[in-house]
mmCIF file of C-alpha atoms in Angstrom:
data_model
loop_
_atom_site.group_PDB
_atom_site.id
_atom_site.type_symbol
_atom_site.label_atom_id
_atom_site.label_comp_id
_atom_site.label_asym_id
_atom_site.label_seq_id
_atom_site.Cartn_x
_atom_site.Cartn_y
_atom_site.Cartn_z
ATOM 1 C CA MET A 442 0.000 0.000 0.000
ATOM 2 C CA LYS A 443 1.360 3.414 -0.929
ATOM 3 C CA THR A 444 2.059 5.885 1.843
ATOM 4 C CA ALA A 445 0.884 9.482 1.483
ATOM 5 C CA LEU A 446 1.459 12.443 3.748
ATOM 6 C CA ILE A 447 -1.571 14.717 3.806
ATOM 7 C CA ASP A 448 -1.807 18.402 4.700
ATOM 8 C CA ALA A 449 -4.633 19.989 6.687
ATOM 9 C CA SER A 450 -6.374 21.685 3.762
ATOM 10 C CA SER A 451 -6.586 18.449 1.800
ATOM 11 C CA ALA A 452 -7.713 16.435 4.818
ATOM 12 C CA ILE A 453 -10.475 18.906 5.650
ATOM 13 C CA LEU A 454 -11.655 19.183 2.040
ATOM 14 C CA LEU A 455 -11.791 15.400 1.694
ATOM 15 C CA TYR A 456 -13.621 15.100 5.012
ATOM 16 C CA LYS A 457 -16.228 17.671 3.970
ATOM 17 C CA ALA A 458 -16.658 15.907 0.616
ATOM 18 C CA GLU A 459 -17.224 12.636 2.525
ATOM 19 C CA LEU A 460 -14.197 11.097 0.829
ATOM 20 C CA PHE A 461 -11.696 10.907 3.639
ATOM 21 C CA GLU A 462 -12.528 7.309 4.597
ATOM 22 C CA ALA A 463 -12.198 6.147 0.991
ATOM 23 C CA VAL A 464 -8.810 7.873 0.683
ATOM 24 C CA ALA A 465 -7.681 6.411 4.023
ATOM 25 C CA SER A 466 -8.665 2.958 2.744
ATOM 26 C CA ALA A 467 -6.746 3.433 -0.498
ATOM 27 C CA TYR A 468 -3.498 4.668 1.049
ATOM 28 C CA ASP A 469 -1.501 4.421 4.241
ATOM 29 C CA LEU A 470 -2.211 8.013 5.342
ATOM 30 C CA ALA A 471 0.155 9.902 7.578
ATOM 31 C CA MET A 472 0.245 13.468 8.838
ATOM 32 C CA ALA A 473 2.772 15.680 10.519
ATOM 33 C CA PRO A 474 2.186 16.763 14.137
ATOM 34 C CA ALA A 475 1.524 20.353 12.992
ATOM 35 C CA VAL A 476 -1.161 19.084 10.602
ATOM 36 C CA TYR A 477 -2.741 17.064 13.409
ATOM 37 C CA GLN A 478 -2.854 20.247 15.508
ATOM 38 C CA GLU A 479 -4.526 22.141 12.641
ATOM 39 C CA VAL A 480 -7.234 19.541 11.992
ATOM 40 C CA THR A 481 -8.090 18.939 15.652
ATOM 41 C CA VAL A 482 -8.707 22.526 16.772
ATOM 42 C CA ALA A 483 -11.680 22.389 19.140
ATOM 43 C CA ASP A 484 -15.061 23.250 17.574
ATOM 44 C CA ARG A 485 -13.664 23.043 14.051
ATOM 45 C CA MET A 486 -15.603 20.828 11.650
ATOM 46 C CA GLY A 487 -14.106 17.338 11.642
ATOM 47 C CA ALA A 488 -11.885 17.879 14.695
ATOM 48 C CA ALA A 489 -13.363 14.980 16.684
ATOM 49 C CA TYR A 490 -13.246 12.729 13.616
ATOM 50 C CA PHE A 491 -9.563 13.424 12.933
ATOM 51 C CA ASP A 492 -8.646 13.043 16.601
ATOM 52 C CA ALA A 493 -10.383 9.648 16.753
ATOM 53 C CA ALA A 494 -8.849 8.542 13.421
ATOM 54 C CA CYS A 495 -5.356 9.384 14.672
ATOM 55 C CA ARG A 496 -5.876 7.788 18.078
ATOM 56 C CA SER A 497 -7.142 4.576 16.455
ATOM 57 C CA GLY A 498 -4.221 4.460 14.014
ATOM 58 C CA ARG A 499 -6.414 5.068 10.946
ATOM 59 C CA ILE A 500 -4.126 8.023 10.281
ATOM 60 C CA ARG A 501 -0.560 7.857 11.513
ATOM 61 C CA ILE A 502 1.083 10.893 13.034
ATOM 62 C CA VAL A 503 4.716 10.851 12.019
ATOM 63 C CA SER A 504 7.644 12.940 13.000
ATOM 64 C CA GLY A 505 11.166 12.187 12.275
ATOM 65 C CA GLY A 506 14.728 12.445 11.393
ATOM 66 C CA ALA A 507 16.860 15.043 9.818
ATOM 67 C CA PRO A 508 15.528 16.037 6.423
ATOM 68 C CA ARG A 509 17.617 15.989 3.290
ATOM 69 C CA GLN A 510 18.300 19.334 1.608
ATOM 70 C CA LEU A 511 15.136 21.388 1.955
ATOM 71 C CA GLY A 512 15.929 24.847 0.691
ATOM 72 C CA VAL A 513 15.100 28.246 2.092
ATOM 73 C CA GLU A 514 11.677 28.467 0.425
ATOM 74 C CA LEU A 515 10.368 25.911 2.883
ATOM 75 C CA ASN A 516 10.456 28.592 5.570
ATOM 76 C CA ARG A 517 7.821 30.559 3.633
ATOM 77 C CA LEU A 518 5.237 27.802 4.088
ATOM 78 C CA GLY A 519 2.783 27.355 6.922
ATOM 79 C CA ALA A 520 3.786 25.043 9.765
ATOM 80 C CA GLY A 521 1.733 22.099 8.489
ATOM 81 C CA GLU A 522 3.026 22.264 4.938
ATOM 82 C CA ARG A 523 6.589 22.863 6.135
ATOM 83 C CA GLU A 524 6.476 19.791 8.412
ATOM 84 C CA THR A 525 4.775 17.687 5.731
ATOM 85 C CA LEU A 526 7.422 18.452 3.120
ATOM 86 C CA SER A 527 10.249 18.090 5.645
ATOM 87 C CA LEU A 528 8.911 14.646 6.536
ATOM 88 C CA TYR A 529 8.694 13.706 2.868
ATOM 89 C CA ALA A 530 12.365 14.579 2.555
ATOM 90 C CA THR A 531 13.282 12.089 5.306
ATOM 91 C CA GLY A 532 12.062 9.218 3.121
ATOM 92 C CA GLY A 533 9.643 6.365 3.603
ATOM 93 C CA VAL A 534 6.744 8.179 1.935
ATOM 94 C CA ASP A 535 5.598 7.758 -1.657
ATOM 95 C CA PHE A 536 3.926 11.134 -2.215
ATOM 96 C CA VAL A 537 2.038 14.019 -0.624
ATOM 97 C CA ILE A 538 -1.569 15.145 -0.873
ATOM 98 C CA LEU A 539 -1.358 18.915 -0.730
ATOM 99 C CA ASP A 540 -3.724 21.778 -1.531
ATOM 100 C CA ASP A 541 -1.532 24.735 -0.595
ATOM 101 C CA GLY A 542 -0.334 26.810 -3.567
ATOM 102 C CA LYS A 543 3.077 27.631 -2.104
ATOM 103 C CA GLY A 544 3.513 24.005 -1.089
ATOM 104 C CA VAL A 545 2.653 22.848 -4.603
ATOM 105 C CA ASN A 546 5.233 25.245 -6.062
ATOM 106 C CA TYR A 547 7.813 23.836 -3.663
ATOM 107 C CA CYS A 548 6.919 20.292 -4.768
ATOM 108 C CA ARG A 549 7.309 21.217 -8.429
ATOM 109 C CA LYS A 550 10.681 22.870 -7.901
ATOM 110 C CA ASN A 551 11.973 19.971 -5.800
ATOM 111 C CA ALA A 552 10.543 17.028 -7.786
ATOM 112 C CA ILE A 553 8.271 15.904 -4.951
ATOM 113 C CA PRO A 554 5.357 13.822 -6.231
ATOM 114 C CA TYR A 555 2.029 15.303 -5.140
ATOM 115 C CA ILE A 556 -1.663 15.332 -5.884
ATOM 116 C CA ASN A 557 -4.387 17.605 -4.604
ATOM 117 C CA ALA A 558 -7.763 16.705 -3.081
ATOM 118 C CA LEU A 559 -9.497 17.432 -6.395
ATOM 119 C CA LEU A 560 -7.700 14.493 -8.031
ATOM 120 C CA CYS A 561 -8.651 12.035 -5.281
ATOM 121 C CA PRO A 562 -12.243 11.341 -6.419
ATOM 122 C CA ARG A 563 -11.028 10.713 -9.975
ATOM 123 C CA ILE A 564 -8.359 8.266 -8.757
ATOM 124 C CA LEU A 565 -10.863 6.540 -6.459
ATOM 125 C CA HIS A 566 -13.295 6.203 -9.356
ATOM 126 C CA TRP A 567 -10.662 4.793 -11.718
ATOM 127 C CA THR A 568 -9.718 2.140 -9.146
ATOM 128 C CA GLY A 569 -13.314 1.084 -8.464
ATOM 129 C CA ARG A 570 -13.579 2.695 -5.026
ATOM 130 C CA LEU A 571 -16.231 5.233 -6.118
ATOM 131 C CA ASP A 572 -19.056 4.773 -8.565
ATOM 132 C CA ARG A 573 -19.605 7.412 -11.252
ATOM 133 C CA SER A 574 -22.363 9.199 -9.347
ATOM 134 C CA ALA A 575 -20.297 9.482 -6.149
ATOM 135 C CA PHE A 576 -17.277 10.594 -8.174
ATOM 136 C CA LEU A 577 -19.215 13.380 -9.903
ATOM 137 C CA GLN A 578 -20.820 14.546 -6.666
ATOM 138 C CA ALA A 579 -17.492 14.666 -4.810
ATOM 139 C CA PHE A 580 -15.655 16.281 -7.723
ATOM 140 C CA ASP A 581 -18.303 19.020 -8.025
ATOM 141 C CA TYR A 582 -18.234 19.621 -4.272
ATOM 142 C CA LEU A 583 -14.456 19.989 -4.269
ATOM 143 C CA LEU A 584 -14.633 22.346 -7.246
ATOM 144 C CA GLU A 585 -17.025 24.561 -5.263
ATOM 145 C CA GLN A 586 -15.157 24.406 -1.963
ATOM 146 C CA GLY A 587 -11.529 24.340 -3.041
ATOM 147 C CA ARG A 588 -9.593 27.321 -4.294
ATOM 148 C CA TYR A 589 -8.199 25.854 -7.473
ATOM 149 C CA SER A 590 -6.735 27.776 -10.373
ATOM 150 C CA PHE A 591 -8.146 27.432 -13.855
ATOM 151 C CA PHE A 592 -5.161 25.280 -14.875
ATOM 152 C CA VAL A 593 -5.552 22.907 -11.916
ATOM 153 C CA VAL A 594 -9.258 22.478 -12.669
ATOM 154 C CA GLU A 595 -8.618 21.882 -16.365
ATOM 155 C CA PHE A 596 -5.969 19.276 -15.592
ATOM 156 C CA ALA A 597 -8.286 17.517 -13.131
ATOM 157 C CA LYS A 598 -11.090 17.470 -15.701
ATOM 158 C CA LYS A 599 -8.992 16.227 -18.634
ATOM 159 C CA CYS A 600 -6.242 14.058 -17.158
ATOM 160 C CA ASN A 601 -6.154 10.348 -17.806
ATOM 161 C CA ALA A 602 -5.146 7.388 -15.679
ATOM 162 C CA GLN A 603 -1.719 7.210 -17.327
ATOM 163 C CA LYS A 604 -0.816 10.694 -16.107
ATOM 164 C CA LEU A 605 -1.715 9.697 -12.547
ATOM 165 C CA ALA A 606 -0.452 6.101 -12.673
ATOM 166 C CA PHE A 607 2.156 6.734 -9.968
ATOM 167 C CA PHE A 608 -0.592 7.699 -7.499
ATOM 168 C CA MET A 609 -2.911 4.784 -8.196
ATOM 169 C CA PRO A 610 -3.619 2.591 -5.183
ATOM 170 C CA GLU A 611 -4.171 -1.104 -5.557
ATOM 171 C CA ALA A 612 -7.594 -1.818 -7.091
ATOM 172 C CA ALA A 613 -10.428 -2.254 -4.610
#
């Protein structure tokens, strides 16, 4: 099973779209301590869910070793994204699920494989984890709720399974 580090924005979007469980079943999901703190703020939507998921081991909280060369731009990111990308650099993770624009730019510049929450319903559909109706409903919800650029939306609408092959989980 592929391991993915997830940031707070992506986790919350997927939770609101009622996709988080499906994503957690498809991948070994992990989050940085700073991300855990962000998603479990009292009275925030999903806080109790994320706390329970982490306590039960459904989501692993990982911290760890000295990162490989990170670059100064990492300091410009929020704490959750900074910890997520630092943890990726320590190894043992296949990719990140990230919805932060600055974080995405960092991934591009540093050849870190990433997807955003908007691509998750498409991947889940392609691997038989979501039927077409659920895929369309979740995709539309994420389009409304997420802050995606025109180019990100167009890619998500037109991409094919070959372009996302690296991120495909084992078939359900």
